XYZ file of C-alpha atoms in Angstrom:
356
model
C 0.000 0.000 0.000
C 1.376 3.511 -1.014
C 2.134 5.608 1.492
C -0.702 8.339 -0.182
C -3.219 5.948 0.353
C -2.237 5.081 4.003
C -2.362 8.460 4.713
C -5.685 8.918 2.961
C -7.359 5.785 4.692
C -5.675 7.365 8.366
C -7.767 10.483 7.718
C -11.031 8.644 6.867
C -10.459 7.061 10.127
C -9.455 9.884 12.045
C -12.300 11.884 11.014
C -14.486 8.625 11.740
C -13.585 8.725 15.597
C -13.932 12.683 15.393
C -17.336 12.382 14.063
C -18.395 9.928 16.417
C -17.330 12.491 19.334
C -19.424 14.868 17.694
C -22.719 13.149 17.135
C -22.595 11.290 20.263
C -22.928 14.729 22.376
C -25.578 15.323 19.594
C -29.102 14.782 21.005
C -30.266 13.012 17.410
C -28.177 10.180 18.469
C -29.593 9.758 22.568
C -32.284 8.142 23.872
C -34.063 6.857 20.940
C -36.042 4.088 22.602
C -36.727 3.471 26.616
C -34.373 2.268 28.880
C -37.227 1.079 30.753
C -35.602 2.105 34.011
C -38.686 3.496 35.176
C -40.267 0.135 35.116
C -38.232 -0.975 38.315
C -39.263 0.309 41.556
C -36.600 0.610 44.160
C -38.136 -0.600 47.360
C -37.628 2.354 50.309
C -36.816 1.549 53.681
C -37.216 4.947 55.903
C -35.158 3.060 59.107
C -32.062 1.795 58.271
C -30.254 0.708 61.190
C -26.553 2.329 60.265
C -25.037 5.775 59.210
C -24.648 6.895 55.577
C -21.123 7.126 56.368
C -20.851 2.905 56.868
C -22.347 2.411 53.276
C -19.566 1.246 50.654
C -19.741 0.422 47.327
C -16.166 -1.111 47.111
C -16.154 -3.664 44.528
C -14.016 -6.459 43.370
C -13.788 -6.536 39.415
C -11.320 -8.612 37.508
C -10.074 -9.840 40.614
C -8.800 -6.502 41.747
C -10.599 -3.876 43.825
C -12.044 -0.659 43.009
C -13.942 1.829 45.024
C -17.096 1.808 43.044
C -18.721 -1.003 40.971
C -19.038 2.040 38.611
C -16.119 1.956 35.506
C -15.609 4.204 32.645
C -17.076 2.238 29.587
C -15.590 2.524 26.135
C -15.633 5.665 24.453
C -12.455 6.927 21.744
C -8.993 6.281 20.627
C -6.784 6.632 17.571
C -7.363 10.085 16.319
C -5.808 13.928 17.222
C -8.439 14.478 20.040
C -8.287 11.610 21.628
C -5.082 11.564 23.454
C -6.385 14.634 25.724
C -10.075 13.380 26.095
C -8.829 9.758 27.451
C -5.825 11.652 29.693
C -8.318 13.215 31.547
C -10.574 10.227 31.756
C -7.814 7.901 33.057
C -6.361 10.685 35.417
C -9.859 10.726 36.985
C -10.211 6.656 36.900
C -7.022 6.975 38.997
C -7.735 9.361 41.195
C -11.161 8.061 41.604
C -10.071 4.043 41.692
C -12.080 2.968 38.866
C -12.100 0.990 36.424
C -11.422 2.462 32.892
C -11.982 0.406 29.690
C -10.562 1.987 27.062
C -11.824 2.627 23.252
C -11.226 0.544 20.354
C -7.787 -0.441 19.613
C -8.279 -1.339 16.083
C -5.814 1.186 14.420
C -2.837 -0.234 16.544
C -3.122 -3.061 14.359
C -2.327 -1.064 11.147
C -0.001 1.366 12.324
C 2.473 0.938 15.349
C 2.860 4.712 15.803
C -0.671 4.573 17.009
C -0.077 2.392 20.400
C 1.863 5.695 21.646
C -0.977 7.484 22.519
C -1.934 4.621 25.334
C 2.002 3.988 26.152
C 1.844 8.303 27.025
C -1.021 7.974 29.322
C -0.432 5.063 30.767
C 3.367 6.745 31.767
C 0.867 9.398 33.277
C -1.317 7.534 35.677
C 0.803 4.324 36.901
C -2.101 3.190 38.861
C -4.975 3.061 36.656
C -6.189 0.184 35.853
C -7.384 -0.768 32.297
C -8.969 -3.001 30.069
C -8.027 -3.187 26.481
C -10.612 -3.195 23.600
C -10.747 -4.348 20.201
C -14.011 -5.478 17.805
C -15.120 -8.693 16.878
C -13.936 -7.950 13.185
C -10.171 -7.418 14.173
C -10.507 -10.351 16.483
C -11.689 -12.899 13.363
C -8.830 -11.354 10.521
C -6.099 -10.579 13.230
C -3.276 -13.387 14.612
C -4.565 -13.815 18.045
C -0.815 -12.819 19.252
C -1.543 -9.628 17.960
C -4.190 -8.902 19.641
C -3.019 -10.600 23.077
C 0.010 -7.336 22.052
C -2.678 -4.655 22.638
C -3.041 -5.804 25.833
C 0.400 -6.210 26.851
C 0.935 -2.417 25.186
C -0.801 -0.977 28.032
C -0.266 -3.604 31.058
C -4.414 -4.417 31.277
C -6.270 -6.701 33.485
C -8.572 -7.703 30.535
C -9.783 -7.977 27.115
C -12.957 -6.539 25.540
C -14.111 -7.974 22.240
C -17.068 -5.659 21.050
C -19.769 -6.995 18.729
C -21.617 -3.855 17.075
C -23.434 -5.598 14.003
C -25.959 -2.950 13.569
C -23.342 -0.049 13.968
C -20.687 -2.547 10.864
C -23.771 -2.317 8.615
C -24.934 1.222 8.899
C -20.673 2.565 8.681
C -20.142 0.516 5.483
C -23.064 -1.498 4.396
C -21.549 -4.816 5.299
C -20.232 -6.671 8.364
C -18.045 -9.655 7.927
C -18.676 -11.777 11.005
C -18.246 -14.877 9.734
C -16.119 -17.292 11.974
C -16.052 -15.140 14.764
C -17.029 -18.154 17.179
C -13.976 -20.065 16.320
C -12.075 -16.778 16.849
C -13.491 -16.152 20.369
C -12.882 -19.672 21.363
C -9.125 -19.089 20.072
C -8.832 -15.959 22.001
C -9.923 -17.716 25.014
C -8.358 -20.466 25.148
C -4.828 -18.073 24.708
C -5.680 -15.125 26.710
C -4.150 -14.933 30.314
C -6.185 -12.423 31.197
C -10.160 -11.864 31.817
C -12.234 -11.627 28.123
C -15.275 -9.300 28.291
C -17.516 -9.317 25.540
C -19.932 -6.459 25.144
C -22.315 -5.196 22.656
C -22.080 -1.220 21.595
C -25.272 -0.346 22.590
C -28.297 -3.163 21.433
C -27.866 -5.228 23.913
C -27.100 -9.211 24.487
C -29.840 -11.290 24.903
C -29.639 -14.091 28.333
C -29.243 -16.933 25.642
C -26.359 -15.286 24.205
C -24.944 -14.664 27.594
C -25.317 -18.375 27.929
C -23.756 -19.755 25.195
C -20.792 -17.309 25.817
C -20.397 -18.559 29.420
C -20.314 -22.355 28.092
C -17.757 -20.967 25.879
C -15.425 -19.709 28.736
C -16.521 -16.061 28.700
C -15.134 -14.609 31.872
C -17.495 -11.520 31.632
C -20.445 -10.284 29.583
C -21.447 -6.196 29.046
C -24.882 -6.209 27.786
C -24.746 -2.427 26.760
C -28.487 -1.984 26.272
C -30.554 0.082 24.140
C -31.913 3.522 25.061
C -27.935 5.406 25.216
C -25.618 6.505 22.648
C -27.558 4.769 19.245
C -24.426 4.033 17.264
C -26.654 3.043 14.318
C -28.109 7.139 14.130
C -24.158 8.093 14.621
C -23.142 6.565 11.456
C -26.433 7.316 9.578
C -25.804 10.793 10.671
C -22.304 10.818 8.590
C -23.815 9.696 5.276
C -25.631 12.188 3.217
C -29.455 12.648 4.162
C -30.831 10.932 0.688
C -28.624 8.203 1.520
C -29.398 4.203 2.079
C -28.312 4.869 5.482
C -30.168 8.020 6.804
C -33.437 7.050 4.848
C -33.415 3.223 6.618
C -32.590 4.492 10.180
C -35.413 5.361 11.760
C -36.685 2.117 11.395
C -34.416 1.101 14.076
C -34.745 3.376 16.567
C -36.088 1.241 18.901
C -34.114 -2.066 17.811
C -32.033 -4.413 20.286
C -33.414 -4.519 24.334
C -32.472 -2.485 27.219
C -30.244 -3.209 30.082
C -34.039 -3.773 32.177
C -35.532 -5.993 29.649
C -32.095 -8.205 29.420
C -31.502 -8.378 33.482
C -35.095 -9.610 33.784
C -34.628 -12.348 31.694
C -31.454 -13.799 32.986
C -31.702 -13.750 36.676
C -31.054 -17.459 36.400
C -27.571 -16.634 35.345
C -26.709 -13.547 37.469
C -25.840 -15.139 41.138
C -23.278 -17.701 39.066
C -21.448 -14.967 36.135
C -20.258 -11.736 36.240
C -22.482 -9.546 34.204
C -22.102 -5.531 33.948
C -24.716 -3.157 33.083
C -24.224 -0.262 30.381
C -26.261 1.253 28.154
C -28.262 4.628 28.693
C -27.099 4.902 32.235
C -27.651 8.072 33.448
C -27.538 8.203 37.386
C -26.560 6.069 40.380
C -30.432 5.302 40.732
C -30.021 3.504 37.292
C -26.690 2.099 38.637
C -28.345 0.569 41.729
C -31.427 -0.740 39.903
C -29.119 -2.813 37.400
C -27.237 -3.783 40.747
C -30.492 -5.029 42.337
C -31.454 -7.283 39.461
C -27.965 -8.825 39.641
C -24.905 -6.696 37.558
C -21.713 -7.030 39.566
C -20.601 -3.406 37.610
C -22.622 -0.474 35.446
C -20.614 1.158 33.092
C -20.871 4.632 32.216
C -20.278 6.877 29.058
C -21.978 9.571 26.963
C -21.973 11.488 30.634
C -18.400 11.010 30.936
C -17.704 12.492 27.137
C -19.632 15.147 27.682
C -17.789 15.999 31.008
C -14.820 15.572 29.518
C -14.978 17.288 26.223
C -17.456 20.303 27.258
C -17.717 20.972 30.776
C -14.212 19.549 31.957
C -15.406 18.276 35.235
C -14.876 14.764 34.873
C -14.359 13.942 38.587
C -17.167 15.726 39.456
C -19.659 13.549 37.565
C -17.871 10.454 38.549
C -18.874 11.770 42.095
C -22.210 12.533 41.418
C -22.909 9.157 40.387
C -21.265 7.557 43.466
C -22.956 9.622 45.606
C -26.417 9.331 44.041
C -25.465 5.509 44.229
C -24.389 4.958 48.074
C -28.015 7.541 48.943
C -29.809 4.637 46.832
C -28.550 1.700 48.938
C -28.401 3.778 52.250
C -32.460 4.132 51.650
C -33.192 0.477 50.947
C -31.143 0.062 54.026
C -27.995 -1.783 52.319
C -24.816 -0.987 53.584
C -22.806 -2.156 51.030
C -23.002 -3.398 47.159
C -22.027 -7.330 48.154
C -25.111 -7.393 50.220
C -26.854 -6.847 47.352
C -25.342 -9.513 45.178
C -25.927 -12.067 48.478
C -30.222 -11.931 47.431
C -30.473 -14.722 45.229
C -33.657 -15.869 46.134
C -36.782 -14.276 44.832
C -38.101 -13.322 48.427
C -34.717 -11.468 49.159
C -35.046 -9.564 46.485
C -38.571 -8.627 46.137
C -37.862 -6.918 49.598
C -35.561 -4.432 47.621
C -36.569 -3.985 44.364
C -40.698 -4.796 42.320
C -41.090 -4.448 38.627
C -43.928 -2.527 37.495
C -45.845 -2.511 33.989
């Protein structure tokens, strides 16, 4: 490949990940269909027998412990703006000891210049603690050593494979998936650290979560409908008389929300670690998808906006913990484990109902 056309395909990609930034602070691209947080009822106990001081939402993740089952989900990498969004995400995540999973690391791949950005901030905050990320696409056309590299790059405790079908089809009308089980089992059978798989946004349905468990799965991220649609955020870069813009709408309210997906697989949740992302919005939501069984809620579009607009990062990552421990201190839980210890349906109808 001539080096004109590298640096031709680097700017389509740059401006890709710039674009992306853009239209996902972009209201056309949030909240398109229900989270259907408003569905659970969080059950309020007016006497709890402890001080809101005692309540902790420490959390083991990963095997390693963080002070909030709270992490920074996915966001941006790869292009000019990226380096000083993610600096001041991962300086927070260190300050704040969570968990930050970082955006896709796809362009490493292609161009070794490009793991300098992570090598930079991860010289700048020692002690965060990261999760590497690259999509299902890479993972099936990419030596599996390769991508075990992107994790050694930045010294991460695990391994996000993302599968965004809907989002493949609606960049470039096509989405080559084919042998990506054979690739995930490769993966991780190699990997010596935890694999995550996540969707970008649709969600993963309980029989999915399954068969991924079977498969050796350590994690899953259902990353539910009603956030960031990253269907509308491609659409949104094609021209409006376009395949693309004129067949979006019809999928505004496609894949199932973080409620919908929880409620169908509380037979899995007290055995396998599954987070919560997707349209989360406060530390209600947080606790709600921590009632109905997530071990960790991941959080996003808040956490772009903070950091590319209002530069308070920290701030918002307080806001949530705070609006978090106030949400367990009033249904009298002290700390986030004694929530994951109600397995039974009697336990938990005492903290949380479903409504309709």
């Amino acid at each position: 490949m001539s080096e004109r056309i590298k640096k031709i395909e680097q700017h389509q990609f740059e401006q890709r990940k710039k674009d992306h930034i853009q239209f996902s602070l972009d209201q056309k691209s949030q909240n398109l269909a229900t989270t259907h947080f408003d569905r659970i009822i969080l059950n309020h106990n007016a006497l709890p027998d402890f001080n809101f001081s005692d309540v902790s939402v420490e959390t083991k993740l990963l095997n390693h412990t963080f002070s909030s089952p709270h992490f920074i989900s996915s966001m941006t990498a790869g292009h000019a703006d990226s380096f000083k969004i993610n600096s001041a995400l991962a300086e927070s995540a260190a300050e704040k000891k969570w968990l930050m999973c970082v955006g896709s690391q796809r362009r490493e791949l292609a161009d070794t210049s490009a793991k300098n950005e992570w090598q930079k901030i991860r010289k700048q905050n020692p002690n965060a603690k990261f999760v590497s990320n690259i999509g299902i696409e890479e993972l099936i056309q990419s030596p599996t050593d390769q991508i075990l590299d992107l994790v050694k790059n930045i010294n991460s405790i695990g391994l996000i494979i993302h599968l965004n079908p809907l989002q493949e089809i609606f960049q470039k009308s096509s989405a080559n998936f084919l042998g990506s089980h054979k690739a995930l089992e490769k993966i991780i059978s190699k990997s010596k650290v935890p694999i995550i798989i996540k969707e970008v946004g649709f969600g993963i349905s309980a029989g999915l979560m399954k068969k991924l468990f079977q498969m050796g799965v350590d994690v899953v991220d259902i990353s539910g409908r009603g956030g960031s649609h990253w269907g509308m955020i491609e659409a949104l870069r094609h021209e409006n008389d376009s395949l693309q813009m004129k067949s979006i709408q019809a999928f505004n309210d496609w894949g199932s929300s973080v409620v919908d997906t929880l409620l169908g697989a509380q037979d899995l949740v007290a055995k396998n670690q599954i987070w919560a992302s997707g349209g989360i919005r406060s530390g209600v939501d947080s606790a709600k998808c921590l009632a109905m069984g997530a071990r960790a809620v991941g959080v996003a579009q808040p956490l772009m906006k903070a950091a590319v607009i209002e530069n308070n990062v920290s701030k918002v990552m307080d806001q949530f913990d705070f609006e978090l421990k106030t949400a367990l201190f009033c249904m009298s839980m002290i700390s986030c484990s004694q929530l994951h210890k109600l397995n039974s349906k009697s336990a938990k109808q005492k903290v949380w109902h479903e409504i309709r």
